[in-house]
Short mmCIF file of C-alpha atoms and ligand atoms in Angstrom, two decimals:
data_model
loop_
_atom_site.label_atom_id
_atom_site.label_comp_id
_atom_site.label_asym_id
_atom_site.label_seq_id
_atom_site.Cartn_x
_atom_site.Cartn_y
_atom_site.Cartn_z
CA UNK B 82 0.00 0.00 0.00
CA UNK B 83 1.29 3.49 -0.77
CA UNK B 84 0.05 6.94 0.09
CA UNK B 85 -0.26 9.50 -2.74
CA UNK B 86 0.30 13.17 -1.99
CA UNK B 87 -0.31 16.05 -4.40
CA UNK B 88 2.00 18.23 -2.30
CA UNK B 89 4.32 17.39 0.61
CA UNK B 90 1.96 16.75 3.52
CA UNK B 91 2.49 17.87 7.07
CA UNK B 92 -0.65 16.22 8.41
CA UNK B 93 -2.73 13.13 7.53
CA UNK B 94 -5.65 15.38 6.38
CA UNK B 95 -3.50 16.38 3.40
CA UNK B 96 -3.22 12.82 2.10
CA UNK B 97 -5.17 12.72 -1.17
CA UNK B 98 -5.33 9.02 -1.90
CA UNK B 99 -4.15 5.73 -0.51
CA UNK B 100 -3.70 2.90 -2.98
CA UNK B 101 -3.35 -0.88 -2.69
CA UNK B 102 -1.41 -2.63 -5.46
CA UNK B 103 -3.99 -5.26 -6.48
CA UNK B 104 -7.72 -5.96 -6.53
CA UNK B 105 -8.73 -8.52 -3.90
CA UNK B 106 -12.16 -9.27 -5.43
CA UNK B 107 -10.67 -10.14 -8.82
CA UNK B 108 -8.12 -12.36 -7.12
CA UNK B 109 -10.88 -14.10 -5.17
CA UNK B 110 -12.82 -14.57 -8.40
CA UNK B 111 -9.77 -16.25 -9.91
CA UNK B 112 -9.46 -18.59 -6.92
CA UNK B 113 -13.14 -19.56 -7.05
CA UNK B 114 -13.20 -20.07 -10.82
CA UNK B 115 -10.01 -22.12 -10.70
CA UNK B 116 -11.33 -24.36 -7.93
CA UNK B 117 -14.62 -24.83 -9.78
CA UNK B 118 -12.84 -25.62 -13.05
CA UNK B 119 -10.72 -28.32 -11.42
CA UNK B 120 -13.28 -29.62 -8.86
CA UNK B 121 -13.31 -31.97 -7.04
CA UNK B 122 -9.48 -31.82 -7.34
CA UNK B 123 -8.11 -29.24 -4.95
CA UNK B 124 -10.78 -29.33 -2.28
CA UNK B 125 -8.20 -29.54 0.52
CA UNK B 126 -6.34 -26.48 -0.68
CA UNK B 127 -9.69 -24.68 -1.16
CA UNK B 128 -10.78 -25.52 2.39
CA UNK B 129 -7.43 -24.35 3.78
CA UNK B 130 -7.35 -21.02 1.97
CA UNK B 131 -10.97 -19.94 2.47
CA UNK B 132 -10.84 -18.95 6.18
CA UNK B 133 -8.06 -16.40 5.52
CA UNK B 134 -9.98 -14.97 2.56
CA UNK B 135 -13.25 -14.76 4.44
CA UNK B 136 -11.66 -13.31 7.55
CA UNK B 137 -9.33 -10.71 6.04
CA UNK B 138 -8.44 -10.64 2.38
CA UNK B 139 -11.93 -10.32 0.94
CA UNK B 140 -12.58 -7.39 3.23
CA UNK B 141 -9.27 -5.72 2.46
CA UNK B 142 -10.99 -2.34 2.13
CA UNK B 143 -12.31 -2.39 5.69
CA UNK B 144 -9.06 -3.93 7.01
CA UNK B 145 -7.03 -1.14 5.37
CA UNK B 146 -9.47 1.58 6.42
CA UNK B 147 -9.24 0.39 10.01
CA UNK B 148 -5.43 0.25 9.88
CA UNK B 149 -5.26 3.78 8.44
CA UNK B 150 -7.67 5.08 11.09
CA UNK B 151 -5.59 3.55 13.86
CA UNK B 152 -2.29 4.78 12.45
CA UNK B 153 -3.16 8.20 11.06
CA UNK B 154 -6.41 9.43 12.60
CA UNK B 155 -9.97 8.31 13.12
CA UNK B 156 -11.63 11.57 12.00
CA UNK B 157 -10.52 11.22 8.38
CA UNK B 158 -12.73 9.45 5.82
CA UNK B 159 -10.14 6.92 4.65
CA UNK B 160 -12.62 4.77 2.79
CA UNK B 161 -13.31 7.47 0.18
CA UNK B 162 -9.57 8.02 -0.32
CA UNK B 163 -8.72 4.35 -0.77
CA UNK B 164 -8.14 3.01 -4.30
CA UNK B 165 -7.09 -0.35 -5.72
CA UNK B 166 -4.89 -0.76 -8.76
CA UNK B 167 -4.64 -3.99 -10.79
CA UNK B 168 -1.58 -6.10 -10.03
CA UNK B 169 -0.02 -6.02 -13.51
CA UNK B 170 -0.92 -2.39 -14.09
CA UNK B 171 0.99 -1.68 -10.85
CA UNK B 172 4.00 -3.62 -12.20
CA UNK B 173 3.79 -1.89 -15.60
CA UNK B 174 3.52 1.55 -13.95
CA UNK B 175 6.51 0.75 -11.70
CA UNK B 176 8.50 -0.08 -14.84
CA UNK B 177 7.51 2.80 -17.13
CA UNK B 178 6.94 5.90 -15.01
CA UNK B 179 10.30 5.98 -13.17
CA UNK B 180 12.17 5.14 -16.41
CA UNK B 181 14.00 7.89 -18.31
CA UNK B 182 11.90 7.26 -21.46
CA UNK B 183 9.19 9.48 -22.96
CA UNK B 184 7.80 6.37 -24.63
CA UNK B 185 8.50 2.65 -24.31
CA UNK B 186 7.11 -0.85 -24.61
CA UNK B 187 6.50 -2.35 -21.16
CA UNK B 188 6.68 -6.06 -20.42
CA UNK B 189 5.58 -7.51 -17.09
CA UNK B 190 6.17 -11.16 -16.21
CA UNK B 191 5.51 -12.77 -12.85
CA UNK B 192 3.80 -15.66 -11.04
CA UNK B 193 0.25 -14.36 -10.93
CA UNK B 194 -1.69 -11.31 -9.81
CA UNK B 195 -5.47 -11.39 -10.11
CA UNK B 196 -5.71 -13.28 -13.44
CA UNK B 197 -2.81 -11.87 -15.41
CA UNK B 198 0.62 -13.51 -15.37
CA UNK B 199 2.23 -11.53 -18.21
CA UNK B 200 1.31 -8.28 -19.90
CA UNK B 201 2.46 -6.07 -22.71
CA UNK B 202 1.79 -2.35 -22.45
CA UNK B 203 2.91 0.78 -24.23
CA UNK B 204 3.73 3.91 -22.28
CA UNK B 205 3.81 7.41 -23.71
CA UNK B 206 4.16 10.50 -21.54
CA UNK B 207 1.72 9.99 -18.70
CA UNK B 208 -0.36 7.42 -20.57
CA UNK B 209 0.04 3.69 -20.16
CA UNK B 210 -2.06 1.25 -22.13
CA UNK B 211 -2.14 -2.53 -21.67
CA UNK B 212 -2.26 -4.18 -25.11
CA UNK B 213 -2.06 -7.89 -24.34
CA UNK B 214 -2.23 -10.26 -21.41
CA UNK B 215 -1.54 -13.93 -20.69
CA UNK B 216 -3.74 -15.35 -17.96
CA UNK B 217 -3.45 -17.87 -15.12
CA UNK B 218 -2.68 -20.78 -14.99
CA UNK B 219 -0.22 -20.11 -17.84
CA UNK B 220 2.65 -18.39 -16.07
CA UNK B 221 6.37 -18.11 -16.71
CA UNK B 222 6.94 -17.18 -13.07
CA UNK B 223 5.09 -20.26 -11.85
CA UNK B 224 6.96 -22.50 -14.32
CA UNK B 225 10.22 -21.21 -12.78
CA UNK B 226 8.79 -21.59 -9.28
CA UNK B 227 7.79 -25.20 -10.06
CA UNK B 228 11.47 -25.95 -10.72
CA UNK B 229 12.44 -23.97 -7.64
CA UNK B 230 10.20 -26.31 -5.63
CA UNK B 231 11.36 -29.42 -7.50
CA UNK B 232 15.04 -28.64 -6.96
CA UNK B 233 14.35 -28.27 -3.22
CA UNK B 234 14.25 -24.50 -2.73
CA UNK B 235 11.60 -22.27 -1.26
CA UNK B 236 9.03 -21.00 -3.74
CA UNK B 237 8.81 -17.18 -4.04
CA UNK B 238 12.23 -16.68 -2.51
CA UNK B 239 14.62 -19.41 -3.72
CA UNK B 240 14.27 -18.56 -7.44
CA UNK B 241 17.54 -16.62 -7.32
CA UNK B 242 19.27 -19.80 -6.09
CA UNK B 243 18.01 -21.69 -9.16
CA UNK B 244 19.31 -18.85 -11.34
CA UNK B 245 22.65 -19.03 -9.49
CA UNK B 246 22.81 -22.81 -9.86
CA UNK B 247 22.12 -22.75 -13.61
CA UNK B 248 25.70 -21.96 -14.80
CA UNK B 249 26.95 -25.12 -13.05
CA UNK B 250 24.65 -27.33 -15.11
CA UNK B 251 23.86 -28.28 -18.69
CA UNK B 252 20.36 -27.60 -20.08
CA UNK B 253 19.81 -31.26 -20.89
CA UNK B 254 16.15 -31.15 -19.81
CA UNK B 255 15.28 -28.04 -21.86
CA UNK B 256 13.80 -30.05 -24.76
CA UNK B 257 11.77 -32.15 -22.32
CA UNK B 258 10.35 -28.95 -20.82
CA UNK B 259 9.34 -27.48 -24.20
CA UNK B 260 8.02 -30.82 -25.49
CA UNK B 261 5.82 -31.59 -22.47
CA UNK B 262 5.45 -28.73 -20.01
CA UNK B 263 5.19 -25.54 -22.00
CA UNK B 264 4.03 -24.84 -25.51
CA UNK B 265 5.72 -21.68 -26.80
CA UNK B 266 4.37 -19.88 -29.87
CA UNK B 267 6.63 -17.92 -32.26
CA UNK B 268 5.57 -14.62 -30.65
CA UNK B 269 6.68 -15.89 -27.21
CA UNK B 270 3.16 -16.44 -25.84
CA UNK B 271 2.95 -19.74 -24.00
CA UNK B 272 0.63 -22.34 -22.49
CA UNK B 273 1.45 -24.80 -19.75
CA UNK B 274 0.19 -28.39 -19.67
CA UNK B 275 -1.56 -28.42 -16.31
CA UNK B 276 -1.25 -32.20 -15.88
CA UNK B 277 2.28 -31.48 -14.65
CA UNK B 278 1.51 -28.66 -12.21
CA UNK B 279 -0.37 -28.68 -8.94
CA UNK B 280 -0.37 -24.97 -8.04
CA UNK B 281 -3.86 -24.26 -9.40
CA UNK B 282 -5.49 -26.60 -6.91
CA UNK B 283 -2.95 -28.29 -4.70
CA UNK B 284 -0.61 -27.48 -1.89
CA UNK B 285 2.54 -28.18 -3.92
CA UNK B 286 3.82 -26.97 -7.27
CA UNK B 287 4.27 -30.21 -9.22
CA UNK B 288 2.32 -33.44 -9.82
CA UNK B 289 3.38 -37.08 -10.04
CA UNK B 290 3.44 -36.72 -13.86
CA UNK B 291 6.12 -34.04 -13.46
CA UNK B 292 8.13 -36.29 -11.14
CA UNK B 293 7.84 -39.22 -13.58
CA UNK B 294 8.94 -37.04 -16.48
CA UNK B 295 12.10 -35.87 -14.69
CA UNK B 296 12.84 -39.24 -13.09
CA UNK B 297 12.16 -38.84 -9.39
CA UNK B 298 10.60 -36.90 -6.51
CA UNK B 299 11.56 -33.32 -5.61
CA UNK B 300 14.89 -32.86 -3.80
CA UNK B 301 14.14 -32.60 -0.06
CA UNK B 302 15.14 -29.14 1.23
CA UNK B 303 18.69 -29.13 2.66
CA UNK B 304 19.57 -32.46 0.95
CA UNK B 305 22.82 -32.51 -1.02
CA UNK B 306 22.65 -30.68 -4.36
CA UNK B 307 23.64 -32.97 -7.22
CA UNK B 308 24.52 -32.42 -10.86
CA UNK B 309 20.90 -33.30 -11.65
CA UNK B 310 19.58 -30.21 -9.82
CA UNK B 311 22.20 -28.09 -11.58
CA UNK B 312 21.08 -29.47 -14.96
CA UNK B 313 17.42 -28.88 -14.08
CA UNK B 314 18.26 -25.29 -13.09
CA UNK B 315 20.20 -24.74 -16.33
CA UNK B 316 17.27 -26.17 -18.29
CA UNK B 317 14.51 -24.00 -16.82
CA UNK B 318 16.82 -20.99 -17.07
CA UNK B 319 17.42 -21.72 -20.78
CA UNK B 320 13.67 -22.11 -21.46
CA UNK B 321 12.96 -18.86 -19.58
CA UNK B 322 15.61 -16.99 -21.55
CA UNK B 323 14.24 -18.34 -24.85
CA UNK B 324 10.70 -17.23 -23.96
CA UNK B 325 11.85 -13.77 -22.80
CA UNK B 326 13.82 -13.29 -26.03
CA UNK B 327 10.90 -14.44 -28.21
CA UNK B 328 8.52 -12.11 -26.36
CA UNK B 329 10.94 -9.21 -26.69
CA UNK B 330 11.41 -9.84 -30.41
CA UNK B 331 7.68 -9.86 -31.06
CA UNK B 332 7.11 -6.78 -28.88
CA UNK B 333 9.75 -4.89 -30.84
CA UNK B 334 8.09 -5.70 -34.16
CA UNK B 335 4.50 -5.28 -32.88
CA UNK B 336 4.96 -1.92 -31.19
CA UNK B 337 7.90 -0.43 -33.07
CA UNK B 338 9.07 0.99 -29.74
CA UNK B 339 12.82 1.41 -29.30
CA UNK B 340 12.83 1.34 -25.50
CA UNK B 341 11.77 -1.52 -23.26
CA UNK B 342 10.80 -1.40 -19.56
CA UNK B 343 10.55 -4.56 -17.48
CA UNK B 344 8.94 -5.48 -14.14
CA UNK B 345 7.34 -8.46 -12.37
CA UNK B 346 9.20 -11.18 -10.49
CA UNK B 347 10.64 -12.72 -13.68
CA UNK B 348 12.34 -9.38 -14.41
CA UNK B 349 14.52 -10.14 -11.36
CA UNK B 350 16.15 -12.80 -13.53
CA UNK B 351 19.15 -10.61 -14.25
CA UNK B 352 20.82 -13.36 -16.31
CA UNK B 353 17.90 -13.29 -18.78
CA UNK B 354 17.94 -9.47 -18.69
CA UNK B 355 21.66 -9.46 -19.51
CA UNK B 356 21.08 -11.77 -22.45
CA UNK B 357 18.24 -9.52 -23.63
CA UNK B 358 20.49 -6.45 -23.42
CA UNK B 359 23.25 -8.20 -25.40
CA UNK B 360 20.78 -9.16 -28.16
CA UNK B 361 20.34 -5.42 -28.91
CA UNK B 362 16.68 -5.83 -29.81
CA UNK B 363 15.97 -2.48 -28.17
CA UNK B 364 18.06 0.70 -28.06
CA UNK B 365 17.55 0.92 -24.29
CA UNK B 366 16.25 -1.33 -21.53
CA UNK B 367 15.21 -0.16 -18.07
CA UNK B 368 14.37 -2.69 -15.34
CA UNK B 369 12.48 -1.69 -12.21
CA UNK B 370 14.96 -2.64 -9.43
CA UNK B 371 12.09 -3.65 -7.11
CA UNK B 372 10.58 -5.72 -9.93
CA UNK B 373 8.78 -8.13 -7.57
CA UNK B 374 5.69 -7.28 -5.58
CA UNK B 375 7.64 -4.90 -3.31
CA UNK B 376 7.63 -2.52 -6.28
CA UNK B 377 3.88 -2.99 -6.72
CA UNK B 378 3.10 -0.28 -4.16
CA UNK B 379 5.33 2.18 -5.98
CA UNK B 380 3.68 1.33 -9.31
CA UNK B 381 0.17 1.59 -7.85
CA UNK B 382 0.96 5.07 -6.49
CA UNK B 383 2.42 6.18 -9.84
CA UNK B 384 -0.63 4.76 -11.67
CA UNK B 385 -2.96 6.79 -9.42
CA UNK B 386 -0.88 9.92 -9.89
CA UNK B 387 -0.57 9.75 -13.67
CA UNK B 388 -3.69 7.84 -14.78
CA UNK B 389 -6.29 8.69 -12.11
CA UNK B 390 -5.22 12.21 -11.13
CA UNK B 391 -3.71 13.15 -14.53
CA UNK B 392 -0.44 14.15 -12.87
CA UNK B 393 2.30 15.17 -15.31
CA UNK B 394 5.58 13.33 -15.47
CA UNK B 395 8.39 15.61 -14.39
CA UNK B 396 11.05 16.52 -16.95
CA UNK B 397 12.76 13.29 -17.79
CA UNK B 398 16.01 12.73 -16.01
CA UNK B 399 19.09 11.42 -17.77
CA UNK B 400 19.15 8.33 -15.59
CA UNK B 401 15.89 7.56 -13.79
CA UNK B 402 13.47 8.87 -11.20
CA UNK B 403 14.52 6.31 -8.60
CA UNK B 404 18.07 7.63 -8.19
CA UNK B 405 19.46 4.25 -9.13
CA UNK B 406 17.20 2.75 -6.43
CA UNK B 407 19.52 4.05 -3.68
CA UNK B 408 16.57 5.16 -1.58
CA UNK B 409 17.23 3.57 1.80
CA UNK B 410 19.19 4.74 4.83
CA UNK B 411 22.96 5.28 4.79
CA UNK B 412 25.35 4.78 7.73
CA UNK B 413 28.48 6.74 8.57
CA UNK B 414 31.82 5.28 9.69
CA UNK B 415 30.89 6.43 13.21
CA UNK B 416 27.59 4.52 13.04
CA UNK B 417 29.46 1.38 11.90
CA UNK B 418 32.13 1.78 14.57
CA UNK B 419 29.55 2.24 17.35
CA UNK B 420 27.48 -0.75 16.18
CA UNK B 421 30.55 -3.00 15.90
CA UNK B 422 31.94 -1.95 19.28
CA UNK B 423 28.59 -2.70 20.90
CA UNK B 424 28.55 -6.29 19.65
CA UNK B 425 32.26 -7.01 20.13
CA UNK B 426 33.23 -6.63 16.45
CA UNK B 427 36.43 -5.02 15.19
CA UNK B 428 36.34 -1.71 13.35
CA UNK B 429 39.41 -0.70 11.32
CA UNK B 430 39.63 2.28 8.99
CA UNK B 431 41.58 1.61 5.75
CA UNK B 432 42.60 3.81 2.88
CA UNK B 433 40.89 2.88 -0.39
CA UNK B 434 43.93 1.05 -1.77
CA UNK B 435 44.39 -0.88 1.52
CA UNK B 436 40.72 -1.76 1.50
CA UNK B 437 40.82 -3.04 -2.09
CA UNK B 438 43.94 -5.10 -1.36
CA UNK B 439 42.27 -6.67 1.71
CA UNK B 440 39.08 -7.44 -0.15
CA UNK B 441 40.70 -8.90 -3.28
CA UNK B 442 43.13 -11.00 -1.18
CA UNK B 443 40.25 -12.36 0.91
CA UNK B 444 38.11 -13.07 -2.17
CA UNK B 445 40.91 -14.90 -3.94
CA UNK B 446 41.39 -16.99 -0.77
CA UNK B 447 37.74 -18.08 -1.14
CA UNK B 448 36.42 -15.96 1.74
CA UNK B 449 33.04 -14.22 1.74
CA UNK B 450 32.85 -10.42 1.89
CA UNK B 451 29.93 -8.27 2.98
CA UNK B 452 30.12 -4.84 1.32
CA UNK B 453 28.17 -1.84 2.55
CA UNK B 454 28.46 1.65 1.12
CA UNK B 455 26.10 4.57 0.68
CA UNK B 456 22.35 4.20 0.81
CA UNK B 457 20.55 0.88 1.07
CA UNK B 458 18.96 -0.28 -2.17
CA UNK B 459 15.23 -0.69 -2.84
CA UNK B 460 14.86 -4.15 -4.39
CA UNK B 461 16.29 -7.62 -3.81
CA UNK B 462 19.28 -7.58 -6.22
CA UNK B 463 22.64 -6.19 -5.09
CA UNK B 464 23.23 -3.07 -7.19
CA UNK B 465 26.61 -2.15 -5.73
CA UNK B 466 25.83 -0.69 -2.33
CA UNK B 467 25.02 -3.92 -0.47
CA UNK B 468 26.71 -6.84 -2.29
FE1 LIG Q 764 3.60 -9.65 -9.10
#
């Protein structure tokens, strides 16, 4: 949730709008329709998820209104100021509006929002128009998450480990994936064969057909990682990269746009983004650093400002409107020294050349380094200030 202000506010009365980054009723509709489509399969998952929906999520408006009243004042009519943006519109807005481009094609790819799992939009000035969508259960994010689960990592957080594991493997299952799991059209649009996936109705990501196809059950979490998991990671990474490239190619020819903006959880796949940049399909690419749902609040606020309130975009900066995403707190040497002294750590001040010598020597000896400089970054990928 993000608060939108027309001018800097000194009191809660001056808050114009409050916006939530997705529409709970549409999401609930998707859950109900999916359960009905697959019934009686999935009853257990349905029965487990309903209490939370009925208690809180379905009544998000009253939950949020109550939270705002408690936090910022009971005399203000929060309900009339509360708006809801659609999940993929929030992602698209978070990708286009902070970018340095006057116009651009915008691609969002993630697990799932309400119904949409991928969208293509075109942004121009303060306008942003969604042109195409791919809907649940067909999802590139959930395909990647299925392999995250199958290789023994935590879904919705361990995807970066699969991406990191991929270079150690060979994509020897990639053909199996495209022959059985996902049907990819020439324009990059795709459909999953739901016999292999359990996420629409079940409590896991993959079915026994999936396990048979890849020759065994999922790796138990914390079990030893074998070459097989590395090859599986390389394979799903390769398929993801191929789909992203196909989509980008068709977007370039469909829209004629020279700039591309990306957001959604799949846009955190920086290996695929790097490949996309090296293909030179677009003159410029800008990726929202908080491309996952953390950036949804930012996008929802920008969508309200530009689309709902007709707010102008400020003069375009040379880089971006997120200051490289260095938006968090910074800490001085004194702060670091005080914190380290308190917990018994050692603080030593080095010159830059001494520091670089220490760090490179330690790295080449196989040691791990934590690096902290400047402001903390908004988004889960290390951009230089917190590697
Ligand atoms: Fe998302």
